[in-house]
């Protein structure tokens, strides 16, 4: 199945630093989603984006829906140890409930 | 409100056997989607059920099947298990309208020996 290209694959950062990751696709999506997955758990929704160009924040997280509808990025500001986990982007098309997931970014925060 | 629950959480089977996994959606949610997560292929969509009908299907062989009951609970079945079927199987529930948010359960870790 189609997977979205997500980068970077992994990141090691110091506590307090900002983080940026992005996701690109060869095809258009009408909704972009960002999930975080902790070991042994299912993905938890962080941010949902529904409109091209939309910039949405959720606490220290900010995500944008690219103008071309083929990309999205997620920023995390002032990282803390509990930000550790794997972050996935996901794209969704109107009228279809199936999500296409990115390859994931594994984030490690060094205290 | 209780979240999505999946049972069992862990399962070990041998090649050739079949397995049934269960998912109970969030109360009021009518759509249940199933995903397979492996290190090599990532998260891939299996199928979606809405009001007891399969509404959408991914690109998996016919050995993977599912069903949904009138209370929206869903089961997925994998027959003639192969080593490559070892994965985390996740279900997600949503209200069922277009582009509504999907909420994931903790998953069932299936190991095929």
Coordinates of C-alpha atoms in Angstrom, one line a residue:
Chain A
X1 CA 0.0 0.0 0.0
X2 CA 1.0 3.6 -0.4
X3 CA 3.2 5.1 2.3
X4 CA 3.9 8.7 2.8
X5 CA 7.6 9.9 2.9
X6 CA 8.3 11.2 6.3
X7 CA 11.6 12.7 7.5
X8 CA 13.7 12.6 9.4
X9 CA 13.6 8.9 10.2
X10 CA 14.9 9.5 13.7
X11 CA 16.0 12.5 15.8
X12 CA 18.1 12.8 19.0
X13 CA 17.7 16.2 20.6
X14 CA 18.4 17.9 23.9
X15 CA 15.5 18.7 26.3
X16 CA 14.3 22.2 25.5
X17 CA 15.2 22.2 21.8
X18 CA 12.6 22.6 19.1
X19 CA 11.8 19.8 16.7
X20 CA 10.6 19.8 13.1
X21 CA 9.5 16.9 11.0
X22 CA 7.7 16.7 7.7
X23 CA 5.7 14.4 5.4
X24 CA 5.3 14.4 1.7
X25 CA 3.1 12.5 -0.8
X26 CA 2.9 12.1 -4.5
X27 CA -0.8 12.5 -4.3
X28 CA -3.3 14.9 -2.8
X29 CA -5.0 14.5 0.5
X30 CA -8.0 16.4 1.9
X31 CA -7.0 15.8 5.5
X32 CA -3.7 15.6 7.2
X33 CA -3.3 14.1 10.6
X34 CA -0.4 13.7 13.1
X35 CA -0.3 10.8 15.5
X36 CA 2.2 9.8 18.3
X37 CA 2.7 6.2 19.2
X38 CA 4.3 5.0 22.5
X39 CA 5.8 1.5 22.7
X40 CA 3.1 -1.2 23.0
X41 CA 0.3 1.3 22.4
X42 CA -1.9 2.5 19.5
X43 CA -1.3 5.9 17.8
X44 CA -2.8 8.9 19.6
X45 CA -4.1 11.8 17.5
X46 CA -2.2 15.0 18.1
X47 CA -3.4 17.4 15.4
X48 CA -5.9 17.2 12.5
X49 CA -5.7 19.6 9.5
X50 CA -8.6 20.0 7.1
X51 CA -7.8 22.9 4.8
X52 CA -4.8 23.6 2.5
X53 CA -2.6 26.3 4.1
X54 CA -4.1 25.7 7.6
X55 CA -1.8 26.2 10.5
X56 CA -3.0 24.6 13.8
X57 CA -1.5 24.5 17.3
X58 CA -2.1 22.1 20.2
X59 CA 0.0 23.3 23.1
X60 CA 3.6 23.1 22.1
X61 CA 2.7 21.4 18.9
X62 CA 2.1 23.2 15.6
X63 CA 1.3 21.6 12.3
X64 CA 0.6 23.0 8.8
X65 CA -1.3 21.6 5.9
X66 CA 0.7 22.3 2.7
X67 CA -0.7 24.5 0.0
X68 CA -0.3 21.8 -2.6
X69 CA -2.1 19.4 -0.3
X70 CA 0.8 17.0 -0.8
X71 CA 2.7 17.8 2.3
X72 CA 2.5 18.7 6.0
X73 CA 4.9 19.5 8.8
X74 CA 4.9 19.2 12.6
X75 CA 6.9 21.4 15.0
X76 CA 7.3 20.6 18.6
X77 CA 8.7 23.5 20.7
X78 CA 10.7 23.3 23.9
X79 CA 10.8 19.5 23.9
X80 CA 10.4 17.6 27.2
X81 CA 11.3 13.9 28.0
X82 CA 7.7 12.7 27.6
X83 CA 7.8 13.8 23.9
X84 CA 9.8 10.6 23.3
X85 CA 8.0 8.3 20.9
X86 CA 7.3 7.7 17.2
X87 CA 5.4 10.4 15.3
X88 CA 3.4 9.5 12.3
X89 CA 1.7 11.6 9.7
X90 CA -1.4 10.3 7.9
X91 CA -3.3 11.5 4.9
X92 CA -7.0 10.9 4.3
X93 CA -9.2 11.5 1.2
X94 CA -12.7 12.8 1.4
X95 CA -15.3 10.1 1.5
X96 CA -12.8 7.4 2.5
X97 CA -12.1 6.4 6.1
X98 CA -8.8 4.7 5.3
X99 CA -5.6 6.5 6.4
X100 CA -2.3 6.4 4.5
X101 CA 0.5 6.6 7.1
X102 CA 4.0 8.0 6.9
X103 CA 7.0 5.9 7.7
X104 CA 7.4 7.5 11.1
X105 CA 9.9 9.7 13.0
X106 CA 11.4 8.3 16.1
X107 CA 12.1 11.1 18.6
X108 CA 14.5 10.7 21.5
X109 CA 14.9 13.5 24.0
X110 CA 18.0 13.6 26.1
X111 CA 17.4 15.2 29.5
Chain B
X1 CA -16.0 7.8 27.8
X2 CA -14.2 4.5 27.4
X3 CA -11.7 4.3 24.6
X4 CA -11.3 1.6 21.9
X5 CA -10.6 -1.8 23.4
X6 CA -9.0 -4.7 21.7
X7 CA -8.7 -8.3 22.8
X8 CA -6.5 -10.2 23.3
X9 CA -3.5 -7.9 23.7
X10 CA -1.0 -10.7 22.8
X11 CA -1.4 -13.8 20.9
X12 CA 1.0 -16.6 19.8
X13 CA 0.0 -18.9 17.0
X14 CA 1.8 -21.3 14.6
X15 CA 1.8 -21.4 10.9
X16 CA -1.3 -22.7 9.3
X17 CA -3.6 -21.9 12.2
X18 CA -6.3 -19.2 12.1
X19 CA -6.9 -16.4 14.5
X20 CA -9.7 -14.0 15.5
X21 CA -9.1 -10.6 17.0
X22 CA -11.8 -8.5 18.6
X23 CA -12.4 -4.7 18.7
X24 CA -14.9 -2.7 20.7
X25 CA -15.3 0.8 19.4
X26 CA -16.0 3.9 21.4
X27 CA -19.6 4.2 22.4
X28 CA -21.6 5.8 19.6
X29 CA -19.0 5.1 16.9
X30 CA -20.3 3.1 14.0
X31 CA -17.1 2.8 11.9
X32 CA -14.3 0.4 12.7
X33 CA -11.2 0.2 10.6
X34 CA -8.3 -2.3 11.0
X35 CA -4.7 -1.7 10.3
X36 CA -1.6 -3.9 10.3
X37 CA 1.7 -2.5 11.6
X38 CA 5.0 -4.2 10.8
X39 CA 8.6 -2.8 11.0
X40 CA 9.0 -3.4 7.3
X41 CA 5.7 -2.1 5.8
X42 CA 4.6 0.3 8.5
X43 CA 1.0 1.0 9.1
X44 CA -1.3 -0.4 6.4
X45 CA -5.0 -0.3 6.1
X46 CA -6.8 -3.6 6.0
X47 CA -10.5 -2.8 5.9
X48 CA -13.3 -0.7 7.3
X49 CA -16.7 -1.7 8.5
X50 CA -19.7 0.6 8.9
X51 CA -23.2 -0.5 10.0
X52 CA -22.2 -4.2 9.6
X53 CA -21.0 -3.7 6.0
X54 CA -17.5 -3.6 4.7
X55 CA -17.2 -0.1 3.2
X56 CA -13.6 0.0 2.2
X57 CA -10.8 -2.6 1.7
X58 CA -7.1 -2.4 1.5
X59 CA -4.7 -4.5 -0.6
X60 CA -4.5 -7.7 1.5
X61 CA -5.1 -11.3 0.5
X62 CA -8.4 -13.0 1.1
X63 CA -7.0 -14.8 4.1
X64 CA -7.7 -11.5 6.0
X65 CA -11.4 -11.0 6.6
X66 CA -13.6 -9.2 9.1
X67 CA -17.1 -8.6 10.2
X68 CA -19.1 -6.1 12.3
X69 CA -21.9 -6.8 14.7
X70 CA -25.1 -4.8 15.3
X71 CA -23.5 -3.2 18.4
X72 CA -20.6 -2.0 16.2
X73 CA -18.1 -4.4 17.7
X74 CA -15.8 -5.9 15.1
X75 CA -13.7 -9.0 14.6
X76 CA -11.0 -9.7 12.1
X77 CA -9.9 -13.2 11.2
X78 CA -6.7 -14.4 9.6
X79 CA -6.8 -17.9 8.2
X80 CA -3.8 -20.1 7.3
X81 CA -1.4 -18.0 9.2
X82 CA 2.1 -17.2 7.7
X83 CA 5.2 -16.1 9.5
X84 CA 4.8 -12.7 7.7
X85 CA 1.5 -12.1 9.5
X86 CA 3.3 -11.4 12.7
X87 CA 2.4 -7.8 13.4
X88 CA 0.6 -5.4 15.7
X89 CA -3.0 -5.3 14.6
X90 CA -4.7 -2.0 15.4
X91 CA -8.3 -1.1 15.2
X92 CA -9.6 2.5 15.0
X93 CA -13.1 3.7 15.5
X94 CA -14.9 6.8 14.3
X95 CA -18.4 8.2 14.1
X96 CA -18.5 7.1 10.5
X97 CA -19.0 10.4 8.6
X98 CA -16.5 11.5 5.9
X99 CA -13.1 12.7 7.3
X100 CA -14.1 12.3 11.0
X101 CA -11.4 11.5 13.5
X102 CA -10.2 8.0 14.0
X103 CA -9.3 6.8 17.5
X104 CA -7.0 3.9 17.8
X105 CA -7.0 1.0 20.3
X106 CA -3.9 -0.4 21.9
X107 CA -3.6 -3.2 19.4
X108 CA -3.2 -6.9 19.4
X109 CA 0.4 -8.2 19.1
X110 CA 0.2 -11.4 17.0
X111 CA 3.3 -13.6 16.8
X112 CA 3.3 -16.5 14.3
X113 CA 5.9 -19.2 14.9

